[in-house]
Coordinates of C-alpha atoms and ligand atoms in Angstrom, one line a residue:
X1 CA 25.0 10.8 -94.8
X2 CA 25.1 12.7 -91.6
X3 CA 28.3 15.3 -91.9
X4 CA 28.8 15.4 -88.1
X5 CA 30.3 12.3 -88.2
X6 CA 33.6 13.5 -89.4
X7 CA 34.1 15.7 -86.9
X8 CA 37.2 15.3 -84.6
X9 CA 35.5 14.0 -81.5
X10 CA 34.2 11.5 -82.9
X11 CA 35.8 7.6 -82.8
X12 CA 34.0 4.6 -84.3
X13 CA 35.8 1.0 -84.6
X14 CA 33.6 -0.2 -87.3
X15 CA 32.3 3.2 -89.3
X16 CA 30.0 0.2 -91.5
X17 CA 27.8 -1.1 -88.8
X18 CA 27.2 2.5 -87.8
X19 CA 26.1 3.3 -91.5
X20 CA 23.7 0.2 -91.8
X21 CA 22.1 0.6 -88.0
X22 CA 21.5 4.4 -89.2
X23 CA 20.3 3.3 -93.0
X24 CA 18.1 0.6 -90.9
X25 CA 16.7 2.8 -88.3
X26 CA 15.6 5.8 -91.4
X27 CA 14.3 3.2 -93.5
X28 CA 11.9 2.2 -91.0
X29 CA 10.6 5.1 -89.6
X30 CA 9.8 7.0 -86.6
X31 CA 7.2 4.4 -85.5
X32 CA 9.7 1.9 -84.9
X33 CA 12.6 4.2 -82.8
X34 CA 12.8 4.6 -79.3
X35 CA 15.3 6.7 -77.7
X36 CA 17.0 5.2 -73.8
X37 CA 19.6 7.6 -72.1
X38 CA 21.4 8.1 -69.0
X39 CA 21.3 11.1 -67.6
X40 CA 24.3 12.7 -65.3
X41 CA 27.5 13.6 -68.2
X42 CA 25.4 11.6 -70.9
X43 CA 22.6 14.4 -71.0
X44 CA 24.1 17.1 -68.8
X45 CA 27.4 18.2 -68.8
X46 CA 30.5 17.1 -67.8
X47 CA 32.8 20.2 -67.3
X48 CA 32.4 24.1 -68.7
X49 CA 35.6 26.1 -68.7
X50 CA 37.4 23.4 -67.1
X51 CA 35.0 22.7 -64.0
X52 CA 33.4 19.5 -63.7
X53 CA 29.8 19.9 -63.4
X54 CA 27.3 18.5 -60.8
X55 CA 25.8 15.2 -61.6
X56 CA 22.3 15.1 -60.1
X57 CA 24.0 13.7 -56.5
X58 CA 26.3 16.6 -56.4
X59 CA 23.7 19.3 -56.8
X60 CA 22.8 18.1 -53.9
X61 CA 25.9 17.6 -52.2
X62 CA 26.9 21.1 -52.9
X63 CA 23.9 22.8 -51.9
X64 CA 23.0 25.0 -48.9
X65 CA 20.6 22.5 -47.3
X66 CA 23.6 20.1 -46.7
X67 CA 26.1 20.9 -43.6
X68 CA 29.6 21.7 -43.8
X69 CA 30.0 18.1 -42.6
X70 CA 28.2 16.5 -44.6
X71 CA 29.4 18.1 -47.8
X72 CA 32.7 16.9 -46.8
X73 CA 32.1 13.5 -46.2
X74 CA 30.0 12.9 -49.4
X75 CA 32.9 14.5 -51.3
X76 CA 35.6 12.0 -49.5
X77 CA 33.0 9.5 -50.8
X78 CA 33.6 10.5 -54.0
X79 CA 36.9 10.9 -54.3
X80 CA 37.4 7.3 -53.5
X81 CA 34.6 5.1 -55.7
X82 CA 34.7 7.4 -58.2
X83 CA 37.9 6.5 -59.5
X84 CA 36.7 2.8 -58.5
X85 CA 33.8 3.6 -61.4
X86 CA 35.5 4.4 -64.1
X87 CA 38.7 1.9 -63.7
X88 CA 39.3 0.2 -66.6
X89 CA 41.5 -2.4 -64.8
X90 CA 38.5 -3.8 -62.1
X91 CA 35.6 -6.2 -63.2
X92 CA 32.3 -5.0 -62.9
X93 CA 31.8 -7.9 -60.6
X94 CA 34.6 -6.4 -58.7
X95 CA 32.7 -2.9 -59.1
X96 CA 29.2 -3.9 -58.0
X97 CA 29.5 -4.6 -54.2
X98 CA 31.6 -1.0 -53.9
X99 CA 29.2 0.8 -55.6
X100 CA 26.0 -0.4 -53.8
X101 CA 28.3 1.4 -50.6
X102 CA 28.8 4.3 -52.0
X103 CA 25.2 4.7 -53.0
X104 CA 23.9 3.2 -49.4
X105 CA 26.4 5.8 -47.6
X106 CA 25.6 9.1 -49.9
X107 CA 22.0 8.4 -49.2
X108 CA 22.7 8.0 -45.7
X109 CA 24.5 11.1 -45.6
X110 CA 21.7 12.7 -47.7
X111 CA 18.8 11.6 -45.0
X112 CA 20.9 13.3 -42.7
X113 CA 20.6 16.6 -43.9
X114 CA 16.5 16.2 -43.3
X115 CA 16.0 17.7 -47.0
X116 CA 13.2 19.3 -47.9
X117 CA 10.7 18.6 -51.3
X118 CA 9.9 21.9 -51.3
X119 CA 13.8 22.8 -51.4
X120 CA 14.4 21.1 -54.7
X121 CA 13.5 23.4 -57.1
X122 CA 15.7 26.1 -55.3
X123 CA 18.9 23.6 -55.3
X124 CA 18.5 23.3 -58.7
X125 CA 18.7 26.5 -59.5
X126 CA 21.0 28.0 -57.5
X127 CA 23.4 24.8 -58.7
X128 CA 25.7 24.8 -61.7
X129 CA 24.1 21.9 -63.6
X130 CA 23.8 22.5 -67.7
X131 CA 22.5 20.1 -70.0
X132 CA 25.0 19.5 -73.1
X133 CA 24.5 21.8 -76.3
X134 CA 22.0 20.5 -78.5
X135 CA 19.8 18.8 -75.7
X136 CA 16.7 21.2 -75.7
X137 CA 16.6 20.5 -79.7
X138 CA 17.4 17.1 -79.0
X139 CA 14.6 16.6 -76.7
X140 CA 12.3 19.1 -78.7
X141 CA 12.4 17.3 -81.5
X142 CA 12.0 13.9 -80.1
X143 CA 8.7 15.4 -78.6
X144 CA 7.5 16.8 -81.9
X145 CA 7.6 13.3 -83.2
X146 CA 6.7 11.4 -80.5
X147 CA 9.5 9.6 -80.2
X148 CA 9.2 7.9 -76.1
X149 CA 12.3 8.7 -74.7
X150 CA 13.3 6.1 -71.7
X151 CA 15.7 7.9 -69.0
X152 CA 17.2 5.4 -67.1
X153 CA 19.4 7.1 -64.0
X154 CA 21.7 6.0 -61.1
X155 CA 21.0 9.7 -60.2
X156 CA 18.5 11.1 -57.9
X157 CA 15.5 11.1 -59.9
X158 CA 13.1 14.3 -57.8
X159 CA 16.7 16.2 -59.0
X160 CA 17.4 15.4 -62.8
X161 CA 12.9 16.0 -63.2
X162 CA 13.7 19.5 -62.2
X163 CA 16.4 19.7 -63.7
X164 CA 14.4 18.9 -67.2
X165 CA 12.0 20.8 -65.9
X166 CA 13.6 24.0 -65.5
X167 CA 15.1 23.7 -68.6
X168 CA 11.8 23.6 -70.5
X169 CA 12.3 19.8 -71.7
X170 CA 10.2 17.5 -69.5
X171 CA 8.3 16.9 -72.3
X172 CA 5.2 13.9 -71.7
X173 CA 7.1 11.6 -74.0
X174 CA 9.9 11.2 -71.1
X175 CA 9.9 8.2 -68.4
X176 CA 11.9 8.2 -66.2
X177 CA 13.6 5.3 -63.9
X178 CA 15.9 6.5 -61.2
X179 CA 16.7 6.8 -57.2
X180 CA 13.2 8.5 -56.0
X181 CA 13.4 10.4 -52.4
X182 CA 10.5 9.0 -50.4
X183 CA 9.3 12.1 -47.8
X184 CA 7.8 12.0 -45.1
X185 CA 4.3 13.9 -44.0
X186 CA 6.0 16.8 -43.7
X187 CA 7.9 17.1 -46.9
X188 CA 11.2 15.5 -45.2
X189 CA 13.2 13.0 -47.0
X190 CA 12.9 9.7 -45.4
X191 CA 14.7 7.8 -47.6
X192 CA 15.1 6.8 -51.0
X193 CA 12.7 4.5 -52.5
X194 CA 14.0 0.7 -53.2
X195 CA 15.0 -0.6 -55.5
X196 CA 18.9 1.2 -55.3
X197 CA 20.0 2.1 -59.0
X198 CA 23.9 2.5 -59.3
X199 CA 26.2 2.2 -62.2
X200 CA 26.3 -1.1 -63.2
X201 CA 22.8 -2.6 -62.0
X202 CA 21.0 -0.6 -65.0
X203 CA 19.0 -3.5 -66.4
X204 CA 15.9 -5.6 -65.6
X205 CA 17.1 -6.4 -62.5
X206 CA 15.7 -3.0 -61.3
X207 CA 12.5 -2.5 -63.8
X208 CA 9.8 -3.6 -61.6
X209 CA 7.8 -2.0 -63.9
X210 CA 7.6 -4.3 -66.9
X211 CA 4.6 -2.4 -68.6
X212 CA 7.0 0.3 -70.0
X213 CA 8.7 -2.2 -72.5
X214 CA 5.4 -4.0 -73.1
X215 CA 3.9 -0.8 -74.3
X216 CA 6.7 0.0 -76.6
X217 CA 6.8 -3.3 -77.9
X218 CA 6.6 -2.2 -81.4
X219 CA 9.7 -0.2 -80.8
X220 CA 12.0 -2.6 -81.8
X221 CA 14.8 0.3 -82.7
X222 CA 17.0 1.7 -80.6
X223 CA 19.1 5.1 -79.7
X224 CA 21.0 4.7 -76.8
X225 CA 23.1 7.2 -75.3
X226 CA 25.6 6.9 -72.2
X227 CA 28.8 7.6 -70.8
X228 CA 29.7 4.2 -68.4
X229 CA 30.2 0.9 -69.7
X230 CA 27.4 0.0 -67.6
X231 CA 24.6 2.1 -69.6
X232 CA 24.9 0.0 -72.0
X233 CA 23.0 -2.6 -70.5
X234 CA 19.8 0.3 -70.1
X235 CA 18.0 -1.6 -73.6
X236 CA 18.4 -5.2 -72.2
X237 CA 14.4 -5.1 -71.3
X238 CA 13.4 -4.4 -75.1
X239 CA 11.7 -7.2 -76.1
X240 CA 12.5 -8.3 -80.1
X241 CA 14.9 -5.5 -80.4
X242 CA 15.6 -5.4 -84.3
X243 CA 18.5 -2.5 -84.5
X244 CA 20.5 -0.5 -81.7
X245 CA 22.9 2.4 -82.3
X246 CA 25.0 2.9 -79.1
X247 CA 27.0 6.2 -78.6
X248 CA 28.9 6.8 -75.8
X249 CA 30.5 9.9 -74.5
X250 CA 34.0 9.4 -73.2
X251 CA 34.6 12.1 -70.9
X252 CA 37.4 11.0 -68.8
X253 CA 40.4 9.1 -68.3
X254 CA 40.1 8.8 -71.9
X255 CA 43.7 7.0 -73.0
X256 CA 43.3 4.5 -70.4
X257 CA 39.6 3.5 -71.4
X258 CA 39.5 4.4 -75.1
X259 CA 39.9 0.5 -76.2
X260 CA 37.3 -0.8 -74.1
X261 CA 34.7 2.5 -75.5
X262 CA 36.1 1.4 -78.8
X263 CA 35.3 -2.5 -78.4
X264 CA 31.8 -1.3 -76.1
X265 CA 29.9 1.4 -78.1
X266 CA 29.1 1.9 -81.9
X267 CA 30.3 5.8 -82.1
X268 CA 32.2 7.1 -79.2
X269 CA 32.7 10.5 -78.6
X270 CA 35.6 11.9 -77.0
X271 CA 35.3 15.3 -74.8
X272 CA 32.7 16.7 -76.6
X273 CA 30.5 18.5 -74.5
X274 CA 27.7 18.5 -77.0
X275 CA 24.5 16.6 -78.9
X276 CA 25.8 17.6 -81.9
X277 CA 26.6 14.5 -83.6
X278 CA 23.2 12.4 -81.8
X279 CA 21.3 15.3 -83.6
X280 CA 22.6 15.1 -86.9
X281 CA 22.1 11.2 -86.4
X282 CA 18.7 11.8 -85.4
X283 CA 17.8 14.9 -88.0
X284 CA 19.1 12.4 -90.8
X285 CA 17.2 9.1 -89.4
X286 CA 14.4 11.9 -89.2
X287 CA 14.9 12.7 -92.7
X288 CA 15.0 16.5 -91.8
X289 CA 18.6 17.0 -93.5
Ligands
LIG301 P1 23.8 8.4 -64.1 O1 23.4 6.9 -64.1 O2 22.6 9.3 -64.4 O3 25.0 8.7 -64.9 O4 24.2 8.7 -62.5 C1 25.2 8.1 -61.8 C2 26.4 9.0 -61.5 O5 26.3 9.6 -60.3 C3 27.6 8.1 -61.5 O6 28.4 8.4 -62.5 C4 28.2 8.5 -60.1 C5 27.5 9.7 -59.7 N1 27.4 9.8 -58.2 C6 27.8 11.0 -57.6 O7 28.3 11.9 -58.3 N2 27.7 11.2 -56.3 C7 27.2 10.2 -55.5 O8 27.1 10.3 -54.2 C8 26.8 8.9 -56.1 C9 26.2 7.8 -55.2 C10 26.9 8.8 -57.4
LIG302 MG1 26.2 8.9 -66.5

């Protein structure tokens, strides 16, 4: 059905499901699909020649418009919620409170550095961001048969748009839902528009915006992609959702959290760095192959 399932990255506690939600979601067509993603290591990269790679925060932390300073204390930040993040031995109710500080006090940090709009499109590129392999085809192709694609971020929103953007993918079929900068007059950041996205609020408790799902209503099928438990949450505002396939990059820490990405998502895929597998999913559900 679609080869790249067999290849070695790829996990799956119950290969059957996955085979019905795929023969489910090609039998009934395009019309009916919608795809929702994360962004940071789900669509871009999590390491190249073993480096981690910026998630849209970082390109930020590490750029020339932050101070020495600052760069250090938003990378002390990280070094200790990080590992709080990803801990497969704390409760997301244990999570939630942390997280909503490290966000408050890298944003903090962030309107320190009196960032400016105009700057964003230079961080980007003088960054190290890249997308996975196989996400410009990925995203191409979803355009070509206008298939909406929901991006729902804990990111920095103005950051991962360039990012797209720069990478020739911003296609019109995207919306996105993420941590907006708010600027000033001036073109200063003044903060970051409300309501705070982290890793584990991802659901309708932050879509204001109702009208997205309401429009899509006929979209009752679902791709989701992600790489934290919590993005798995991301469809919860489909109304009459019919079939979801759930795929879930496990890029780290992967002994200690395999059995919970096992129990979590449909098809897991361990350290791969590429869209490989989500495109022969989508060419085959596509009926391209
Ligand atoms: P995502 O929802 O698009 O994956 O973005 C959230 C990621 O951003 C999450 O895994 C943690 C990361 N992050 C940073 O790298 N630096 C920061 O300062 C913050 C607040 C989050
Ligand atoms: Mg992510």
């Amino acid at each position: 059905m679609v080869p790249e399932l067999g290849k070695a990255t790829v996990l799956m506690k119950n290969p059957e499901h996955v085979k019905d939600v795929i023969s489910a979601l090609r039998e009934e067509g395009t019309d009916k699909l919608q795809v929702i993603s994360d962004f940071d290591m789900t669509l871009s990269r999590f390491g190249f020649n073993g480096r981690r790679c910026p998630t849209s925060h970082n390109i930020l932390d590490n750029s020339r418009v932050v101070s020495e300073e600052g760069r250090k204390k938003l990378k002390d930040l990280l070094h200790y919620y990080y590992p709080i993040e990803i801990d497969p031995n704390q409760t997301v109710e244990e999570k939630c409170p942390l997280m909503v500080e490290w966000w408050t006090r890298a944003h903090d940090l962030l309107l320190q550095q009196k960032i400016l709009k105009s700057d964003i499109a230079k961080i980007v590129k003088e960054s190290e961001v890249m997308l996975r392999d196989g996400v410009n085809s990925f995203l191409d192709q979803l355009h070509k048969r206008n298939i909406p694609l929901f991006i729902f971020s804990a990111g920095v929103g103005d950051v991962l748009e360039e990012v797209l953007r720069q990478g020739k993918v911003f296609h019109p079929n995207i919306t996105v839902v993420s941590n907006y900068m708010d600027f000033d007059d001036k073109g200063v950041l003044r903060q970051f528009k409300e309501p705070l996205i982290h890793t584990f609020n991802k659901n309708n408790t932050v879509l204001e915006n109702k009208e997205y799902s309401q429009q899509l209503s006929a979209r009752t099928n679902i791709l989701l992609l992600g790489d934290s438990l919590g993005d798995l949450s991301m469809a919860d505002g489909v109304a009459n959702m019919e079939n979801i396939l759930t795929v879930g990059f496990l890029n780290d820490r992967v002994e200690e959290r395999r059995g919970k990405y096992l129990d979590a998502y449909d098809i897991v895929l361990e350290k791969d760095e590429t869209l490989d597998v989500v495109n022969g999913i989508l060419g085959y559900i596509l009926r391209e192959t």
